[in-house]
Amino acid sequence: MAVEVRLPTVLRAAAGGRAVVEVEGATVGEVLQQLASTFPGLAEQVLTADGGLHRFVNVYLNDDDVRYLEQLDTKVNDGDTLSILPAVAGG
């Protein structure tokens, strides 16, 4: 399944300056693993060493936070949009 992955400005350099890339996968985890394989510079910025999602990175499938779905096991469909956003903290 082809999924559109939207990258924030801070991750674009690792993806050759691209804001949007198309990646194949059946789950959010597969899409992120394929993204990391295609653009190795993104791997450590998005995924932990054991393949989990970094806690300071938010991932949305269409408009839903995957942490409240099935996390990396969330199924994706052809044409879905996955948005990667860095977490913002402040006070």
PDB file of N, CA and C in Angstrom, residues 13-54:
ATOM      1  N   ALA A  13      15.986  17.467   5.739  1.00  0.00           N
ATOM      2  CA  ALA A  13      17.372  17.352   5.260  1.00  0.00           C
ATOM      3  C   ALA A  13      17.776  15.885   5.120  1.00  0.00           C
ATOM      4  N   ALA A  14      17.320  15.046   6.045  1.00  0.00           N
ATOM      5  CA  ALA A  14      17.654  13.614   6.002  1.00  0.00           C
ATOM      6  C   ALA A  14      16.923  12.899   4.871  1.00  0.00           C
ATOM      7  N   ALA A  15      15.923  13.561   4.286  1.00  0.00           N
ATOM      8  CA  ALA A  15      15.157  12.967   3.176  1.00  0.00           C
ATOM      9  C   ALA A  15      15.410  13.734   1.884  1.00  0.00           C
ATOM     10  N   GLY A  16      16.593  14.308   1.771  1.00  0.00           N
ATOM     11  CA  GLY A  16      16.942  15.024   0.547  1.00  0.00           C
ATOM     12  C   GLY A  16      16.144  16.290   0.331  1.00  0.00           C
ATOM     13  N   GLY A  17      15.647  16.891   1.406  1.00  0.00           N
ATOM     14  CA  GLY A  17      14.896  18.135   1.310  1.00  0.00           C
ATOM     15  C   GLY A  17      13.422  17.958   1.010  1.00  0.00           C
ATOM     16  N   ARG A  18      12.981  16.730   0.898  1.00  0.00           N
ATOM     17  CA  ARG A  18      11.581  16.471   0.550  1.00  0.00           C
ATOM     18  C   ARG A  18      10.654  16.682   1.746  1.00  0.00           C
ATOM     19  N   ALA A  19       9.515  17.295   1.482  1.00  0.00           N
ATOM     20  CA  ALA A  19       8.490  17.506   2.509  1.00  0.00           C
ATOM     21  C   ALA A  19       7.530  16.319   2.558  1.00  0.00           C
ATOM     22  N   VAL A  20       7.382  15.644   1.416  1.00  0.00           N
ATOM     23  CA  VAL A  20       6.452  14.518   1.305  1.00  0.00           C
ATOM     24  C   VAL A  20       7.133  13.399   0.519  1.00  0.00           C
ATOM     25  N   VAL A  21       7.005  12.173   1.028  1.00  0.00           N
ATOM     26  CA  VAL A  21       7.518  11.006   0.311  1.00  0.00           C
ATOM     27  C   VAL A  21       6.437   9.931   0.303  1.00  0.00           C
ATOM     28  N   GLU A  22       6.462   9.081  -0.698  1.00  0.00           N
ATOM     29  CA  GLU A  22       5.542   7.944  -0.746  1.00  0.00           C
ATOM     30  C   GLU A  22       6.284   6.694  -0.328  1.00  0.00           C
ATOM     31  N   VAL A  23       5.672   5.951   0.586  1.00  0.00           N
ATOM     32  CA  VAL A  23       6.310   4.761   1.137  1.00  0.00           C
ATOM     33  C   VAL A  23       5.297   3.624   1.140  1.00  0.00           C
ATOM     34  N   GLU A  24       5.777   2.421   0.915  1.00  0.00           N
ATOM     35  CA  GLU A  24       4.929   1.224   0.924  1.00  0.00           C
ATOM     36  C   GLU A  24       4.932   0.591   2.311  1.00  0.00           C
ATOM     37  N   GLY A  25       3.832  -0.016   2.687  1.00  0.00           N
ATOM     38  CA  GLY A  25       3.740  -0.740   3.942  1.00  0.00           C
ATOM     39  C   GLY A  25       2.295  -1.045   4.276  1.00  0.00           C
ATOM     40  N   ALA A  26       2.076  -2.054   5.100  1.00  0.00           N
ATOM     41  CA  ALA A  26       0.724  -2.447   5.494  1.00  0.00           C
ATOM     42  C   ALA A  26       0.351  -1.901   6.873  1.00  0.00           C
ATOM     43  N   THR A  27       1.371  -1.513   7.658  1.00  0.00           N
ATOM     44  CA  THR A  27       1.135  -0.956   8.991  1.00  0.00           C
ATOM     45  C   THR A  27       1.991   0.302   9.151  1.00  0.00           C
ATOM     46  N   VAL A  28       1.689   1.077  10.169  1.00  0.00           N
ATOM     47  CA  VAL A  28       2.486   2.269  10.459  1.00  0.00           C
ATOM     48  C   VAL A  28       3.940   1.860  10.679  1.00  0.00           C
ATOM     49  N   GLY A  29       4.175   0.785  11.419  1.00  0.00           N
ATOM     50  CA  GLY A  29       5.531   0.316  11.670  1.00  0.00           C
ATOM     51  C   GLY A  29       6.276  -0.039  10.400  1.00  0.00           C
ATOM     52  N   GLU A  30       5.609  -0.732   9.491  1.00  0.00           N
ATOM     53  CA  GLU A  30       6.244  -1.095   8.223  1.00  0.00           C
ATOM     54  C   GLU A  30       6.577   0.147   7.408  1.00  0.00           C
ATOM     55  N   VAL A  31       5.677   1.112   7.397  1.00  0.00           N
ATOM     56  CA  VAL A  31       5.922   2.356   6.667  1.00  0.00           C
ATOM     57  C   VAL A  31       7.136   3.074   7.251  1.00  0.00           C
ATOM     58  N   LEU A  32       7.213   3.171   8.574  1.00  0.00           N
ATOM     59  CA  LEU A  32       8.341   3.849   9.207  1.00  0.00           C
ATOM     60  C   LEU A  32       9.643   3.090   9.001  1.00  0.00           C
ATOM     61  N   GLN A  33       9.603   1.764   9.037  1.00  0.00           N
ATOM     62  CA  GLN A  33      10.807   0.968   8.779  1.00  0.00           C
ATOM     63  C   GLN A  33      11.279   1.165   7.342  1.00  0.00           C
ATOM     64  N   GLN A  34      10.346   1.195   6.399  1.00  0.00           N
ATOM     65  CA  GLN A  34      10.704   1.414   4.996  1.00  0.00           C
ATOM     66  C   GLN A  34      11.252   2.823   4.806  1.00  0.00           C
ATOM     67  N   LEU A  35      10.657   3.789   5.476  1.00  0.00           N
ATOM     68  CA  LEU A  35      11.135   5.172   5.419  1.00  0.00           C
ATOM     69  C   LEU A  35      12.571   5.237   5.938  1.00  0.00           C
ATOM     70  N   ALA A  36      12.836   4.590   7.061  1.00  0.00           N
ATOM     71  CA  ALA A  36      14.176   4.569   7.651  1.00  0.00           C
ATOM     72  C   ALA A  36      15.172   3.840   6.753  1.00  0.00           C
ATOM     73  N   SER A  37      14.710   2.817   6.057  1.00  0.00           N
ATOM     74  CA  SER A  37      15.575   2.081   5.142  1.00  0.00           C
ATOM     75  C   SER A  37      15.927   2.931   3.914  1.00  0.00           C
ATOM     76  N   THR A  38      14.942   3.665   3.419  1.00  0.00           N
ATOM     77  CA  THR A  38      15.146   4.518   2.252  1.00  0.00           C
ATOM     78  C   THR A  38      15.994   5.736   2.595  1.00  0.00           C
ATOM     79  N   PHE A  39      15.756   6.299   3.764  1.00  0.00           N
ATOM     80  CA  PHE A  39      16.467   7.487   4.223  1.00  0.00           C
ATOM     81  C   PHE A  39      17.097   7.184   5.586  1.00  0.00           C
ATOM     82  N   PRO A  40      18.272   6.543   5.611  1.00  0.00           N
ATOM     83  CA  PRO A  40      18.881   6.100   6.868  1.00  0.00           C
ATOM     84  C   PRO A  40      19.064   7.211   7.902  1.00  0.00           C
ATOM     85  N   GLY A  41      19.211   8.434   7.472  1.00  0.00           N
ATOM     86  CA  GLY A  41      19.367   9.542   8.403  1.00  0.00           C
ATOM     87  C   GLY A  41      18.137   9.795   9.248  1.00  0.00           C
ATOM     88  N   LEU A  42      17.004   9.290   8.807  1.00  0.00           N
ATOM     89  CA  LEU A  42      15.760   9.464   9.563  1.00  0.00           C
ATOM     90  C   LEU A  42      15.594   8.413  10.653  1.00  0.00           C
ATOM     91  N   ALA A  43      16.254   7.300  10.509  1.00  0.00           N
ATOM     92  CA  ALA A  43      16.038   6.164  11.403  1.00  0.00           C
ATOM     93  C   ALA A  43      16.168   6.546  12.871  1.00  0.00           C
ATOM     94  N   GLU A  44      17.307   7.095  13.269  1.00  0.00           N
ATOM     95  CA  GLU A  44      17.519   7.386  14.683  1.00  0.00           C
ATOM     96  C   GLU A  44      16.716   8.581  15.167  1.00  0.00           C
ATOM     97  N   GLN A  45      16.194   9.376  14.250  1.00  0.00           N
ATOM     98  CA  GLN A  45      15.394  10.530  14.639  1.00  0.00           C
ATOM     99  C   GLN A  45      13.928  10.166  14.882  1.00  0.00           C
ATOM    100  N   VAL A  46      13.490   9.048  14.337  1.00  0.00           N
ATOM    101  CA  VAL A  46      12.086   8.648  14.444  1.00  0.00           C
ATOM    102  C   VAL A  46      11.916   7.377  15.275  1.00  0.00           C
ATOM    103  N   LEU A  47      12.815   6.413  15.094  1.00  0.00           N
ATOM    104  CA  LEU A  47      12.678   5.116  15.756  1.00  0.00           C
ATOM    105  C   LEU A  47      13.785   4.878  16.780  1.00  0.00           C
ATOM    106  N   THR A  48      13.449   4.152  17.822  1.00  0.00           N
ATOM    107  CA  THR A  48      14.446   3.756  18.816  1.00  0.00           C
ATOM    108  C   THR A  48      15.280   2.606  18.258  1.00  0.00           C
ATOM    109  N   ALA A  49      16.334   2.237  18.955  1.00  0.00           N
ATOM    110  CA  ALA A  49      17.211   1.152  18.514  1.00  0.00           C
ATOM    111  C   ALA A  49      16.466  -0.172  18.369  1.00  0.00           C
ATOM    112  N   ASP A  50      15.424  -0.386  19.185  1.00  0.00           N
ATOM    113  CA  ASP A  50      14.661  -1.634  19.093  1.00  0.00           C
ATOM    114  C   ASP A  50      13.465  -1.538  18.150  1.00  0.00           C
ATOM    115  N   GLY A  51      13.391  -0.450  17.367  1.00  0.00           N
ATOM    116  CA  GLY A  51      12.340  -0.317  16.370  1.00  0.00           C
ATOM    117  C   GLY A  51      11.053   0.335  16.861  1.00  0.00           C
ATOM    118  N   GLY A  52      11.047   0.813  18.099  1.00  0.00           N
ATOM    119  CA  GLY A  52       9.878   1.512  18.633  1.00  0.00           C
ATOM    120  C   GLY A  52       9.874   2.976  18.226  1.00  0.00           C
ATOM    121  N   LEU A  53       8.809   3.629  18.500  1.00  0.00           N
ATOM    122  CA  LEU A  53       8.655   5.048  18.182  1.00  0.00           C
ATOM    123  C   LEU A  53       9.256   5.884  19.311  1.00  0.00           C
ATOM    124  N   HIS A  54      10.118   6.833  18.943  1.00  0.00           N
ATOM    125  CA  HIS A  54      10.675   7.734  19.957  1.00  0.00           C
ATOM    126  C   HIS A  54       9.541   8.476  20.653  1.00  0.00           C
TER     127      HIS A  54
END
